[in-house]
Coordinates of N, CA and C in Angstrom, one line a residue:
X155 N -0.3 19.1 39.2 CA 0.2 17.9 39.8 C 0.8 17.0 40.8
X156 N 1.4 17.9 41.5 CA 1.6 17.5 43.0 C 0.1 17.5 44.1
X157 N -1.0 18.1 43.5 CA -2.2 17.2 44.6 C -2.6 16.3 43.5
X158 N -2.3 15.6 42.3 CA -2.5 14.3 42.0 C -1.3 12.9 42.7
X159 N -0.4 13.7 42.6 CA 0.3 12.7 43.4 C -0.3 11.9 44.7
X160 N -0.2 13.4 45.8 CA -0.8 12.7 46.9 C -1.8 11.7 46.7
X161 N -2.6 11.6 46.0 CA -4.1 10.8 46.0 C -3.7 9.4 45.1
X162 N -2.4 9.6 44.7 CA -3.1 7.9 44.0 C -2.4 6.6 45.0
X163 N -4.0 5.7 44.8 CA -3.4 4.9 45.3 C -3.8 3.1 44.8
X164 N -2.6 3.1 45.0 CA -2.6 1.3 43.6 C -3.4 0.0 44.5
X165 N -4.1 0.4 45.4 CA -4.3 -0.6 46.3 C -5.7 -1.6 45.1
X166 N -6.1 -1.6 44.1 CA -7.0 -2.0 43.3 C -6.2 -2.7 42.2
X167 N -4.8 -2.1 41.8 CA -4.1 -2.3 41.2 C -2.8 -3.6 40.8
X168 N -3.1 -4.3 40.0 CA -2.2 -5.6 39.8 C -0.8 -5.1 39.3
X169 N -0.6 -4.5 38.3 CA 0.5 -3.8 37.2 C 0.5 -2.9 36.3
X170 N 1.6 -1.6 36.8 CA 1.3 -1.1 35.2 C 2.5 -1.3 35.2
X171 N 2.1 -1.0 33.2 CA 3.3 -0.6 32.5 C 3.0 0.3 31.8
X172 N 4.0 1.5 31.6 CA 4.1 2.9 30.9 C 5.7 2.8 30.1
X173 N 5.2 2.8 28.7 CA 6.1 2.6 27.9 C 6.2 4.0 26.9
X174 N 7.9 4.1 26.9 CA 8.2 5.2 25.9 C 9.1 5.5 25.5
X175 N 9.2 6.4 24.4 CA 10.4 6.9 24.0 C 10.9 7.9 24.1
X176 N 12.4 8.3 25.0 CA 12.9 9.1 25.7 C 12.8 10.3 24.9
X177 N 13.3 10.2 23.4 CA 13.7 11.1 22.3 C 12.7 12.0 21.7
X178 N 11.3 11.3 22.4 CA 9.9 11.9 21.3 C 9.4 13.1 22.2
X179 N 8.8 13.7 21.5 CA 8.7 15.3 22.1 C 7.2 15.4 23.1
X180 N 6.5 13.9 23.0 CA 4.8 13.8 23.7 C 5.2 12.9 24.7
X181 N 6.5 13.1 25.6 CA 6.4 11.9 26.4 C 6.2 12.4 27.7
X182 N 6.3 13.8 27.8 CA 6.3 14.6 29.6 C 5.1 14.0 30.3
X183 N 3.6 13.7 29.8 CA 2.7 13.1 30.6 C 2.9 11.6 31.3
X184 N 3.5 11.2 30.3 CA 3.7 9.2 30.4 C 5.2 9.6 31.4
X185 N 6.2 9.8 31.7 CA 6.7 10.1 32.5 C 6.8 10.4 33.6
X186 N 6.1 11.8 33.8 CA 5.6 12.2 34.9 C 4.5 11.2 35.4
X187 N 3.4 10.6 34.8 CA 2.6 9.9 35.3 C 3.2 8.4 36.2
X188 N 4.4 8.0 35.5 CA 5.4 6.8 35.9 C 6.2 7.7 37.5
X189 N 5.9 8.9 37.7 CA 6.7 9.3 39.1 C 5.9 9.6 39.5
X190 N 4.4 9.6 39.5 CA 3.6 9.5 40.6 C 3.3 8.6 40.4
X191 N 3.1 7.1 40.1 CA 3.1 6.3 40.5 C 4.3 5.1 41.2
X192 N 5.3 5.8 41.3 CA 6.7 5.1 42.1 C 6.2 5.8 42.9
X193 N 5.9 7.2 43.8 CA 6.6 7.5 44.6 C 6.4 6.6 46.5
X194 N 7.1 6.8 46.7 CA 7.0 5.7 47.7 C 5.8 5.5 49.0
X195 N 5.0 6.8 48.9 CA 3.9 7.0 49.2 C 2.6 5.6 48.5
X196 N 2.7 6.4 46.9 CA 2.0 5.6 46.3 C 2.3 4.0 46.2
X197 N 3.5 3.6 46.4 CA 3.9 2.3 46.4 C 3.6 1.7 47.6
X198 N 3.4 2.5 49.0 CA 2.9 1.7 50.2 C 1.6 1.4 49.9
X199 N 0.4 1.7 49.3 CA -0.8 1.3 49.5 C -1.1 0.7 48.6
X200 N 0.2 0.1 48.0 CA -0.2 -2.0 47.5 C 1.2 -2.2 47.0
X201 N 2.1 -3.2 48.0 CA 3.0 -3.3 47.5 C 3.3 -4.3 46.5
X202 N 2.8 -5.1 46.2 CA 3.0 -6.5 45.1 C 2.3 -5.6 43.8
X203 N 2.2 -4.4 43.7 CA 1.8 -3.5 42.4 C 3.1 -3.4 41.9
X204 N 3.3 -4.2 40.4 CA 4.3 -3.9 39.8 C 4.2 -2.9 38.8
X205 N 4.9 -2.3 38.7 CA 5.6 -0.9 38.3 C 6.4 -1.8 37.5
X206 N 6.4 -1.3 35.7 CA 7.6 -1.5 35.0 C 7.7 -0.2 33.8
X207 N 8.4 0.5 34.0 CA 9.1 1.0 32.6 C 9.6 0.7 31.5
X208 N 9.1 0.9 30.3 CA 9.9 0.0 29.0 C 9.9 1.0 28.3
X209 N 11.7 1.4 28.0 CA 12.1 2.3 27.6 C 12.6 2.1 26.5
X210 N 12.4 2.4 25.4 CA 12.1 2.1 23.9 C 13.3 2.9 23.0
X211 N 13.4 2.9 22.1 CA 14.0 3.4 21.4 C 13.9 3.3 19.6
X212 N 12.4 3.6 19.6 CA 12.0 3.1 18.5 C 10.8 4.1 17.8
X213 N 10.8 5.6 18.2 CA 9.2 6.4 17.6 C 8.6 6.2 18.2
X214 N 8.2 5.2 19.0 CA 6.7 5.0 19.5 C 6.0 6.1 20.2
X215 N 4.7 6.0 20.2 CA 4.1 6.6 20.9 C 4.2 6.2 22.4
X216 N 4.2 7.3 23.5 CA 3.9 6.9 24.6 C 2.9 5.8 25.4
X217 N 2.6 4.4 25.6 CA 1.1 4.1 26.0 C 0.9 3.6 27.5
X218 N 0.2 4.2 28.2 CA 0.4 3.4 30.0 C -1.0 2.3 30.2
X219 N -0.8 1.2 30.2 CA -1.3 -0.3 30.5 C -1.3 -0.5 31.9
X220 N -2.8 -0.3 32.4 CA -2.8 -1.1 34.0 C -3.4 -2.3 33.6
X221 N -2.9 -2.8 34.8 CA -4.1 -4.3 34.7 C -4.7 -3.6 36.0
X222 N -6.1 -4.1 36.4 CA -5.9 -4.2 38.2 C -6.5 -5.8 39.0
X223 N -6.8 -6.0 40.1 CA -7.0 -6.9 40.1 C -8.2 -7.9 40.3
X224 N -8.8 -6.9 39.1 CA -9.9 -8.0 38.9 C -10.3 -8.2 36.9
X225 N -8.2 -8.3 37.0 CA -8.5 -8.1 35.3 C -9.1 -7.8 34.2
X226 N -9.7 -6.8 34.6 CA -9.7 -5.6 33.5 C -8.4 -4.7 33.5
X227 N -8.4 -4.5 32.3 CA -7.4 -3.7 31.5 C -8.2 -2.3 31.1
X228 N -6.6 -1.0 31.0 CA -7.4 0.3 31.4 C -5.9 0.5 30.2
X229 N -6.2 0.8 28.6 CA -4.8 1.6 28.0 C -4.9 3.1 27.5
X230 N -3.8 3.7 28.2 CA -3.9 5.1 27.7 C -3.5 5.6 26.8
X231 N -3.3 6.1 26.1 CA -2.3 6.3 25.0 C -1.7 7.7 25.1
X232 N -0.8 8.0 25.8 CA -0.3 9.5 26.3 C 0.0 10.4 25.3
X233 N 0.3 10.2 24.4 CA 0.9 11.2 23.6 C 0.2 12.3 23.4
X234 N -1.2 12.2 23.4 CA -2.0 13.7 23.7 C -2.9 13.9 25.4
X235 N -2.2 13.5 25.9 CA -2.9 13.4 27.1 C -2.5 14.0 28.3
X236 N -2.8 14.5 29.6 CA -2.0 15.5 30.3 C -1.8 14.8 31.7
X237 N -0.5 15.0 32.0 CA -0.7 13.8 33.5 C -2.0 13.9 34.3
X238 N -2.2 15.3 34.3 CA -3.4 15.4 35.6 C -4.7 14.3 35.2
X239 N -5.2 14.7 33.5 CA -6.5 14.3 32.7 C -6.1 12.5 33.3
X240 N -4.7 11.9 32.8 CA -4.2 10.5 33.3 C -4.7 10.4 34.5
X241 N -3.9 10.6 35.5 CA -4.2 10.8 36.7 C -5.5 11.2 37.5
X242 N -6.3 11.8 37.1 CA -7.6 11.8 37.0 C -8.7 10.8 36.5
X243 N -8.3 10.0 35.4 CA -9.0 8.9 35.4 C -8.4 8.0 35.6
X244 N -7.2 7.7 35.9 CA -7.0 6.1 36.8 C -7.1 6.8 38.0
X245 N -7.3 7.6 38.9 CA -7.9 7.4 40.0 C -9.2 7.0 40.1
X246 N -10.3 7.4 39.1 CA -11.6 7.5 38.7 C -11.6 6.1 39.0
X247 N -11.1 5.6 38.3 CA -11.2 3.7 37.9 C -10.9 3.1 39.3
X248 N -9.7 3.7 40.1 CA -9.1 2.9 41.1 C -10.9 2.8 42.3
X249 N -11.1 4.2 42.4 CA -11.6 4.6 43.2 C -12.9 4.0 43.0
X250 N -13.6 3.8 41.6 CA -14.8 3.1 41.5 C -14.9 1.5 41.7
X251 N -13.3 0.6 41.9 CA -13.4 -0.9 42.0 C -12.8 -0.7 43.7
X252 N -13.1 0.6 44.4 CA -13.0 0.0 45.7 C -13.8 0.7 46.7
X253 N -14.1 -0.4 46.8 CA -15.6 -0.2 48.3 C -15.6 0.1 49.5
X254 N -14.3 0.4 49.9 CA -13.8 1.1 51.1 C -13.7 2.5 51.2
X255 N -13.2 2.8 50.1 CA -12.7 4.2 49.4 C -14.5 5.3 49.4
X256 N -15.6 3.8 48.3 CA -16.8 4.3 48.2 C -17.4 4.6 49.1
X257 N -17.2 3.9 50.4 CA -18.5 4.1 51.6 C -17.7 5.2 52.7
X258 N -16.2 5.2 52.5 CA -15.5 6.4 53.8 C -16.1 7.8 53.0
X259 N -16.2 7.3 51.4 CA -16.8 8.8 50.9 C -17.9 9.2 50.9
X260 N -18.8 8.0 51.3 CA -20.4 8.7 51.2 C -20.4 9.0 53.0
X261 N -19.9 8.3 54.0 CA -19.6 8.7 54.9 C -19.8 10.6 55.3
X262 N -18.2 10.7 54.5 CA -18.2 12.6 54.6 C -18.9 13.0 53.8
X263 N -19.9 12.7 52.9 CA -20.9 13.5 52.2 C -22.0 13.8 53.0
X264 N -21.9 12.5 54.2 CA -23.1 13.2 55.0 C -23.3 14.2 56.5

C-alpha cells in the first residue's frame, strides 16, 4: 500500500467522490483509497482536483467515482476490491490519459 501512495498523480483528474458507510465491514479499501489520494504529495499534483468523502449511515456499499478532465467517468464498486487493485487501476487510467507520462516512460525504456 505504501508504494501505491507515492505514485498517485491527480494531474488528469477533475474530481473524486468516495462514498461509504463506516459501520460496514467492507469499507477498508475505500477508506484507504481516500487516504492515498488525499495525501499532501498526491494533492500537490493537481490543486484543482476536488476530493469529496460522502459518509452515509444507510448500509450502502462503498463506491468510488472519478471524473477525469476529458469528461470520462470511472466508477469502482469497492466492496470486493482491495486498495492495491483500486489504486493500480486508477493509476493505469491516469497514466493512459497523460501524454507527458507516456513520453517519459518511453524515454526510460530506451
